[in-house]
């Protein structure tokens, strides 16, 4: 079974803090994704990576950066957390092309106060 | 801007009812269509990935059809059970990149 794990289920941070969200997958997938999910807005893609050290902006990259130094790990970084980044963050991974399914982690509920 | 629309937004059915919902997308842009089920407090899980017009896929009591010419996919649940209660998401890949475009989902509640 593919397993995608995220470092925290719940996280509370203060405005202005630098926040790291970690995602690890154990199936050697080339592609990894970071989404945020907000009520009424659905899943929105923040960044994705199709190979080590390769990244591409999604639909809402502002205020975020990512790092992929190893194939199994994809980190989302909030450089200076703001209250409008309070959300559920989901990591996913996928083998091969878009005809393959995505596997999701359990999500991190981030609250910025 | 490509848009994926799902209807209805929410649905309440009784246990044993069969139900279906729709995912609509621009027919001129199609490469693959995904269906996922997202239960509360769990991760989204893939149900189907469909690529060919006329495709029909089935997993247990759940099945899906695809019409790429008219730009829609139907998801059917036969004999709904309370454990089917979840949000059902569809997502489109338009072929020009690696990303999926997600619908807002249909929230299904099955009453025992």
XYZ file of C-alpha atoms in Angstrom:
225
model
C 0.000 0.000 0.000
C 1.162 3.485 -0.801
C 1.634 5.538 2.285
C 1.809 9.312 2.352
C 2.516 10.802 5.743
C 2.465 14.392 6.922
C 4.438 15.639 9.877
C 1.518 17.005 11.909
C -2.250 16.582 11.985
C -2.820 19.852 13.817
C -0.567 22.886 14.066
C -1.019 26.287 15.665
C 1.388 29.061 14.743
C 1.614 32.786 15.292
C 1.495 35.429 12.589
C 4.943 36.042 11.153
C 6.381 32.661 12.085
C 8.140 30.523 9.512
C 6.242 27.245 9.173
C 7.416 23.956 7.694
C 4.995 21.263 6.628
C 6.635 17.973 5.756
C 5.342 15.212 3.512
C 6.909 11.812 2.944
C 5.829 9.075 0.539
C 7.196 5.549 0.483
C 6.433 4.391 -3.059
C 9.152 6.085 -5.096
C 6.639 8.373 -6.830
C 8.056 11.031 -9.124
C 5.277 13.549 -8.583
C 4.288 15.243 -5.359
C 1.720 17.950 -4.691
C 0.667 20.414 -2.018
C -2.961 21.501 -1.854
C -4.991 23.582 0.507
C -8.649 22.978 1.100
C -11.015 25.699 2.262
C -14.796 25.516 2.615
C -16.548 26.450 -0.608
C -13.280 26.661 -2.562
C -12.378 23.030 -3.028
C -8.869 21.710 -3.445
C -6.453 24.320 -4.720
C -2.954 23.457 -5.879
C -0.159 25.428 -4.242
C 2.943 23.800 -5.747
C 3.925 20.520 -7.274
C 7.162 18.729 -8.023
C 7.772 16.230 -10.801
C 11.327 15.325 -9.828
C 13.942 15.980 -7.189
C 14.810 19.674 -7.066
C 12.135 20.395 -9.697
C 9.078 22.408 -8.792
C 6.281 24.204 -10.509
C 3.822 26.778 -9.235
C 0.239 25.789 -8.869
C -2.737 28.092 -8.752
C -2.045 29.860 -5.441
C 1.736 29.910 -4.781
C 1.889 33.361 -3.202
C 3.224 33.271 0.338
C 4.542 29.707 -0.013
C 7.722 28.016 -1.140
C 8.663 24.348 -1.433
C 11.685 22.130 -1.218
C 12.336 18.707 -2.678
C 15.854 17.566 -1.906
C 15.006 13.866 -1.856
C 12.512 11.956 -3.943
C 10.417 10.807 -1.010
C 10.114 14.159 0.765
C 8.324 17.337 -0.262
C 8.228 20.277 2.127
C 5.901 23.249 2.089
C 7.235 26.419 3.677
C 5.236 29.401 4.813
C 7.892 32.106 4.945
C 5.902 34.404 7.213
C 2.615 32.888 8.280
C -0.499 35.017 8.023
C -4.019 34.452 9.286
C -5.307 33.934 5.745
C -3.112 30.854 5.541
C -5.227 29.127 8.172
C -6.428 26.072 6.278
C -6.267 22.328 5.784
C -3.120 21.373 3.871
C -3.016 18.130 1.937
C -0.004 16.478 0.390
C -0.338 13.956 -2.437
C 1.929 11.837 -4.573
C 1.543 10.122 -7.907
C 3.514 7.773 -10.072
C 3.891 8.442 -13.775
C 1.449 10.478 -15.820
C -1.934 12.016 -15.002
C -3.611 8.743 -15.901
C -2.381 7.467 -12.562
C -4.262 8.191 -9.350
C -3.052 10.525 -6.643
C -2.466 9.248 -3.118
C -3.169 11.699 -0.337
C -1.764 12.172 3.131
C -4.016 12.676 6.171
C -3.788 16.450 6.049
C -2.486 19.125 8.403
C -4.980 21.529 9.928
C -2.968 24.746 10.342
C -4.254 27.607 12.434
C -2.396 30.924 12.333
C -3.297 33.287 15.170
C -9.966 29.313 -17.439
C -11.075 25.681 -17.359
C -13.870 24.877 -14.951
C -15.066 21.566 -13.561
C -18.580 21.604 -12.179
C -20.249 19.019 -10.006
C -23.933 18.651 -9.272
C -25.734 18.460 -7.036
C -23.708 20.205 -4.357
C -25.213 17.929 -1.701
C -27.529 14.998 -1.534
C -29.392 13.168 1.223
C -30.655 9.657 0.496
C -32.050 6.763 2.473
C -30.135 3.541 2.954
C -30.837 1.264 0.024
C -31.528 4.076 -2.453
C -29.511 4.244 -5.627
C -28.144 7.636 -6.557
C -26.028 9.385 -9.125
C -24.251 12.666 -9.581
C -22.600 14.556 -12.385
C -19.225 16.025 -13.235
C -19.180 18.452 -16.179
C -16.098 19.739 -17.957
C -15.188 21.517 -21.213
C -15.395 18.866 -23.917
C -12.682 20.536 -25.967
C -10.088 19.957 -23.259
C -9.808 16.398 -22.111
C -7.021 14.031 -21.238
C -8.140 12.214 -18.091
C -10.950 12.376 -15.550
C -10.495 11.295 -11.935
C -13.063 10.448 -9.268
C -12.160 10.487 -5.568
C -14.084 9.784 -2.378
C -13.324 11.888 0.676
C -14.735 10.688 3.960
C -14.743 12.989 6.963
C -11.494 12.842 8.957
C -9.820 10.716 6.276
C -7.731 11.353 3.164
C -9.264 11.498 -0.310
C -9.074 8.094 -1.987
C -9.104 7.432 -5.696
C -12.094 5.621 -7.130
C -11.503 5.765 -10.877
C -9.294 7.295 -13.516
C -10.990 7.431 -16.898
C -9.423 8.314 -20.210
C -11.553 6.991 -23.082
C -14.908 8.229 -24.350
C -17.530 5.656 -23.445
C -15.419 4.281 -20.596
C -17.381 2.575 -17.877
C -15.682 1.534 -14.659
C -16.998 -0.292 -11.615
C -15.836 -0.906 -8.068
C -18.335 -2.843 -5.981
C -21.591 -0.867 -5.880
C -20.006 2.236 -7.383
C -19.648 2.782 -11.111
C -18.797 5.662 -13.405
C -19.315 6.515 -17.047
C -17.550 9.024 -19.263
C -18.703 11.060 -22.258
C -15.830 13.204 -23.508
C -17.731 14.477 -26.564
C -20.368 16.193 -24.464
C -18.136 16.798 -21.465
C -19.616 14.883 -18.564
C -19.104 11.910 -16.289
C -21.684 10.252 -14.055
C -20.967 8.478 -10.798
C -23.552 5.912 -9.704
C -23.979 4.292 -6.320
C -26.289 1.305 -6.201
C -28.045 0.512 -2.922
C -26.422 3.294 -0.872
C -25.116 2.400 2.573
C -24.283 4.756 5.477
C -20.590 4.072 4.877
C -20.973 5.663 1.432
C -21.475 9.018 3.146
C -18.634 11.192 1.885
C -17.770 13.977 -0.495
C -17.218 12.753 -4.039
C -14.747 14.808 -6.048
C -13.998 14.761 -9.722
C -10.900 16.259 -11.295
C -9.936 16.921 -14.908
C -6.601 16.844 -16.596
C -6.652 18.860 -19.795
C -3.466 17.362 -21.118
C -1.316 20.442 -21.334
C 0.335 20.019 -17.943
C 0.611 17.687 -15.028
C -2.080 19.335 -12.896
C -5.631 18.343 -12.067
C -8.493 20.824 -12.057
C -10.820 19.930 -9.203
C -14.557 20.277 -8.857
C -16.061 21.379 -5.554
C -17.540 17.966 -4.897
C -20.903 16.415 -4.156
C -21.539 15.777 -0.474
C -23.552 12.588 0.011
C -25.288 11.697 3.272
C -26.906 8.264 3.536
C -29.426 7.983 6.331
C -29.825 4.563 7.963
